[in-house]
mmCIF file of C-alpha atoms in Angstrom:
data_model
loop_
_atom_site.group_PDB
_atom_site.id
_atom_site.type_symbol
_atom_site.label_atom_id
_atom_site.label_comp_id
_atom_site.label_asym_id
_atom_site.label_seq_id
_atom_site.Cartn_x
_atom_site.Cartn_y
_atom_site.Cartn_z
ATOM 1 C CA MET A 1 -121.972 -25.756 -27.518
ATOM 2 C CA VAL A 2 -118.227 -26.069 -27.535
ATOM 3 C CA SER A 3 -118.169 -23.304 -30.838
ATOM 4 C CA ASN A 4 -119.721 -20.931 -29.242
ATOM 5 C CA SER A 5 -117.356 -20.794 -26.273
ATOM 6 C CA LYS A 6 -114.439 -20.648 -29.245
ATOM 7 C CA GLU A 7 -115.974 -17.032 -30.557
ATOM 8 C CA SER A 8 -115.664 -16.113 -27.197
ATOM 9 C CA PHE A 9 -111.777 -16.173 -27.394
ATOM 10 C CA THR A 10 -111.858 -13.623 -30.741
ATOM 11 C CA PHE A 11 -110.061 -11.119 -28.330
ATOM 12 C CA PHE A 12 -107.309 -12.755 -26.997
ATOM 13 C CA ALA A 13 -103.664 -12.375 -26.733
ATOM 14 C CA ILE A 14 -100.866 -14.639 -25.443
ATOM 15 C CA ASP A 15 -97.451 -13.271 -24.170
ATOM 16 C CA LYS A 16 -94.372 -14.700 -22.406
ATOM 17 C CA LEU A 17 -91.644 -11.886 -21.040
ATOM 18 C CA VAL A 18 -88.437 -13.909 -21.189
ATOM 19 C CA GLY A 19 -86.889 -13.896 -18.069
ATOM 20 C CA LYS A 20 -87.624 -13.855 -14.205
ATOM 21 C CA ARG A 21 -91.923 -13.641 -14.808
ATOM 22 C CA PRO A 22 -93.598 -10.847 -12.913
ATOM 23 C CA SER A 23 -96.276 -11.643 -10.003
ATOM 24 C CA LEU A 24 -100.566 -11.853 -11.851
ATOM 25 C CA GLU A 25 -100.752 -9.297 -9.558
ATOM 26 C CA GLY A 26 -97.725 -6.591 -10.922
ATOM 27 C CA LEU A 27 -98.308 -7.468 -14.454
ATOM 28 C CA GLU A 28 -101.612 -6.317 -13.149
ATOM 29 C CA GLN A 29 -100.703 -2.950 -12.187
ATOM 30 C CA TRP A 30 -98.628 -2.419 -15.031
ATOM 31 C CA VAL A 31 -101.265 -3.016 -17.516
ATOM 32 C CA GLN A 32 -103.451 -1.597 -16.108
ATOM 33 C CA THR A 33 -101.475 1.998 -15.976
ATOM 34 C CA SER A 34 -99.423 1.349 -19.114
ATOM 35 C CA TRP A 35 -101.837 0.788 -21.961
ATOM 36 C CA ARG A 36 -104.661 2.082 -22.972
ATOM 37 C CA LEU A 37 -107.076 0.241 -23.658
ATOM 38 C CA SER A 38 -111.190 0.968 -23.689
ATOM 39 C CA ARG A 39 -112.085 -1.352 -20.891
ATOM 40 C CA PRO A 40 -109.478 -3.633 -19.042
ATOM 41 C CA CYS A 41 -108.715 -6.815 -19.781
ATOM 42 C CA LEU A 42 -107.832 -10.124 -18.041
ATOM 43 C CA ILE A 43 -105.586 -11.232 -17.662
ATOM 44 C CA SER A 44 -104.274 -15.152 -16.703
ATOM 45 C CA LEU A 45 -101.333 -16.942 -15.822
ATOM 46 C CA THR A 46 -101.474 -20.503 -17.626
ATOM 47 C CA LYS A 47 -100.073 -22.813 -16.159
ATOM 48 C CA LYS A 48 -96.688 -23.305 -17.985
ATOM 49 C CA GLY A 49 -96.449 -20.020 -17.268
ATOM 50 C CA ASN A 50 -97.091 -17.534 -20.114
ATOM 51 C CA PHE A 51 -100.560 -15.412 -19.385
ATOM 52 C CA ILE A 52 -103.278 -14.527 -21.694
ATOM 53 C CA PHE A 53 -105.525 -11.792 -22.252
ATOM 54 C CA LYS A 54 -108.318 -11.102 -22.903
ATOM 55 C CA PHE A 55 -109.449 -8.168 -24.490
ATOM 56 C CA ASN A 56 -112.890 -6.183 -25.284
ATOM 57 C CA SER A 57 -112.329 -4.931 -28.514
ATOM 58 C CA ARG A 58 -110.362 -5.787 -31.653
ATOM 59 C CA GLU A 59 -108.521 -2.184 -31.149
ATOM 60 C CA ASP A 60 -107.184 -3.040 -28.281
ATOM 61 C CA ILE A 61 -105.541 -5.824 -29.472
ATOM 62 C CA ASP A 62 -104.423 -5.083 -32.606
ATOM 63 C CA GLY A 63 -103.090 -1.719 -31.417
ATOM 64 C CA LEU A 64 -100.790 -4.088 -28.412
ATOM 65 C CA ILE A 65 -99.484 -6.435 -31.124
ATOM 66 C CA ASN A 66 -99.435 -4.170 -34.094
ATOM 67 C CA GLN A 67 -97.582 -1.372 -32.006
ATOM 68 C CA SER A 68 -94.277 -1.768 -29.906
ATOM 69 C CA PRO A 69 -95.578 -1.388 -26.422
ATOM 70 C CA LEU A 70 -94.132 0.208 -23.147
ATOM 71 C CA PHE A 71 -91.652 -2.372 -21.560
ATOM 72 C CA MET A 72 -91.355 -4.325 -17.718
ATOM 73 C CA GLU A 73 -89.026 -3.753 -15.700
ATOM 74 C CA LYS A 74 -86.659 -3.606 -19.273
ATOM 75 C CA ARG A 75 -88.289 -6.035 -21.200
ATOM 76 C CA LYS A 76 -90.463 -5.496 -23.944
ATOM 77 C CA PRO A 77 -93.533 -7.483 -24.070
ATOM 78 C CA LEU A 78 -94.572 -9.950 -26.689
ATOM 79 C CA LEU A 79 -98.284 -10.286 -27.354
ATOM 80 C CA LEU A 80 -99.379 -12.831 -30.871
ATOM 81 C CA PRO A 81 -102.675 -13.323 -31.509
ATOM 82 C CA TRP A 82 -104.090 -16.923 -29.263
ATOM 83 C CA SER A 83 -107.017 -18.172 -30.255
ATOM 84 C CA PRO A 84 -108.591 -21.958 -28.024
ATOM 85 C CA GLY A 85 -106.754 -24.837 -29.845
ATOM 86 C CA GLN A 86 -103.409 -23.666 -29.749
ATOM 87 C CA VAL A 87 -100.389 -24.614 -28.456
ATOM 88 C CA GLU A 88 -98.642 -22.793 -25.520
ATOM 89 C CA ALA A 89 -94.685 -24.258 -26.485
ATOM 90 C CA SER A 90 -95.203 -23.429 -30.661
ATOM 91 C CA CYS A 91 -96.157 -19.898 -29.616
ATOM 92 C CA TYR A 92 -92.293 -18.970 -28.550
ATOM 93 C CA ALA A 93 -90.449 -21.634 -30.482
ATOM 94 C CA VAL A 94 -88.451 -18.370 -32.318
ATOM 95 C CA THR A 95 -88.442 -15.048 -30.484
ATOM 96 C CA PRO A 96 -86.808 -11.828 -31.005
ATOM 97 C CA VAL A 97 -84.867 -11.151 -27.603
ATOM 98 C CA CYS A 98 -82.154 -8.200 -28.120
ATOM 99 C CA MET A 99 -78.977 -9.270 -26.471
ATOM 100 C CA ARG A 100 -76.265 -7.075 -25.218
ATOM 101 C CA LEU A 101 -73.145 -8.490 -26.412
ATOM 102 C CA LYS A 102 -69.603 -6.985 -24.343
ATOM 103 C CA GLY A 103 -66.155 -7.585 -24.874
ATOM 104 C CA ILE A 104 -65.703 -6.710 -28.770
ATOM 105 C CA PRO A 105 -62.980 -4.915 -29.609
ATOM 106 C CA TYR A 106 -63.212 -1.670 -31.491
ATOM 107 C CA HIS A 107 -61.565 -2.440 -34.798
ATOM 108 C CA CYS A 108 -64.910 -4.887 -34.966
ATOM 109 C CA TRP A 109 -67.658 -1.865 -34.474
ATOM 110 C CA SER A 110 -69.115 -2.389 -38.143
ATOM 111 C CA SER A 111 -72.572 -3.369 -39.018
ATOM 112 C CA ASP A 112 -71.142 -6.427 -41.380
ATOM 113 C CA ILE A 113 -69.449 -7.865 -38.145
ATOM 114 C CA LEU A 114 -71.620 -7.401 -35.310
ATOM 115 C CA LEU A 115 -73.771 -8.717 -37.349
ATOM 116 C CA PHE A 116 -72.098 -12.001 -38.289
ATOM 117 C CA ILE A 117 -70.825 -12.352 -34.519
ATOM 118 C CA ALA A 118 -74.368 -11.687 -33.673
ATOM 119 C CA ALA A 119 -75.373 -14.901 -36.086
ATOM 120 C CA THR A 120 -73.656 -17.557 -33.919
ATOM 121 C CA ILE A 121 -75.702 -16.587 -31.205
ATOM 122 C CA ASP A 122 -79.343 -17.183 -33.592
ATOM 123 C CA LYS A 123 -80.497 -15.139 -36.548
ATOM 124 C CA PRO A 124 -79.795 -11.584 -36.155
ATOM 125 C CA ILE A 125 -83.002 -9.199 -37.124
ATOM 126 C CA ARG A 126 -81.108 -5.543 -36.710
ATOM 127 C CA LEU A 127 -78.277 -3.587 -34.678
ATOM 128 C CA ASP A 128 -79.934 -0.929 -32.441
ATOM 129 C CA ASP A 129 -79.698 2.170 -33.737
ATOM 130 C CA THR A 130 -76.929 3.239 -30.537
ATOM 131 C CA THR A 131 -74.616 0.158 -31.742
ATOM 132 C CA ALA A 132 -75.650 1.254 -35.692
ATOM 133 C CA SER A 133 -74.093 4.881 -34.817
ATOM 134 C CA GLN A 134 -71.148 3.545 -33.109
ATOM 135 C CA ARG A 135 -72.021 6.098 -30.539
ATOM 136 C CA MET A 136 -71.210 4.251 -27.476
ATOM 137 C CA MET A 137 -68.982 1.819 -27.795
ATOM 138 C CA SER A 138 -68.838 -0.143 -24.389
ATOM 139 C CA TYR A 139 -71.491 -3.108 -25.363
ATOM 140 C CA THR A 140 -73.902 -3.953 -28.047
ATOM 141 C CA ARG A 141 -77.541 -4.251 -28.942
ATOM 142 C CA VAL A 142 -79.226 -6.518 -30.741
ATOM 143 C CA LEU A 143 -82.062 -8.105 -31.550
ATOM 144 C CA VAL A 144 -82.018 -11.762 -32.285
ATOM 145 C CA ASN A 145 -84.936 -14.026 -34.287
ATOM 146 C CA LEU A 146 -83.286 -16.201 -31.019
ATOM 147 C CA ASN A 147 -84.583 -20.203 -29.970
ATOM 148 C CA VAL A 148 -85.842 -20.650 -26.085
ATOM 149 C CA ALA A 149 -85.573 -24.262 -26.871
ATOM 150 C CA LYS A 150 -81.732 -24.214 -26.949
ATOM 151 C CA ALA A 151 -79.255 -23.532 -24.093
ATOM 152 C CA SER A 152 -77.809 -20.650 -24.355
ATOM 153 C CA SER A 153 -74.685 -19.476 -22.914
ATOM 154 C CA SER A 154 -73.650 -16.387 -20.746
ATOM 155 C CA SER A 155 -70.879 -15.920 -23.377
ATOM 156 C CA ILE A 156 -68.753 -17.020 -27.242
ATOM 157 C CA THR A 157 -66.161 -17.251 -28.099
ATOM 158 C CA VAL A 158 -64.690 -15.918 -31.623
ATOM 159 C CA ASP A 159 -62.708 -16.011 -33.939
ATOM 160 C CA LEU A 160 -61.527 -12.968 -35.389
ATOM 161 C CA GLU A 161 -60.386 -14.939 -39.065
ATOM 162 C CA GLY A 162 -57.161 -15.781 -37.402
ATOM 163 C CA ASP A 163 -56.507 -12.531 -36.036
ATOM 164 C CA GLU A 164 -57.158 -13.491 -32.463
ATOM 165 C CA VAL A 165 -59.949 -15.109 -30.477
ATOM 166 C CA VAL A 166 -61.842 -13.078 -28.624
ATOM 167 C CA GLU A 167 -64.227 -14.002 -25.269
ATOM 168 C CA VAL A 168 -67.760 -11.859 -26.106
ATOM 169 C CA ALA A 169 -70.011 -11.708 -22.996
ATOM 170 C CA VAL A 170 -73.776 -12.621 -23.477
ATOM 171 C CA GLN A 171 -76.224 -11.060 -21.203
#
């Protein structure tokens, strides 16, 4: 009986939006209008504040996990495969998060230096294209593998090899 129940969890994914959690109704409406699914999915809210999605086909779940879904209120859903017995917290110990850094001096706008600064927050993955090409230098966007269990700071102090020390805002 239990094995039959576990088999019914074939097309499930878990999602935790970083930041303010949307309402279940708001998320359902956004999914219905934004995701191109073969049939509507069932969305449930867990006691830990994650969303469990039950999809109707392997194509729907694979398409959303392997591709980049649309952003919801400037936040990208991070869907991960989920199965019974999997601990919710373990899914998101480390999560890719797009961080915005402000207050970096212009002479530090090289990929190496920006990734070095981002490494003081956590493990940097890459700079966004606008930042890497230096087309807009009012702030930096960098994708960081962030350990969400650790407390994060709203600013970091960066020592630029004895030349100066700058305070960089982190958003």
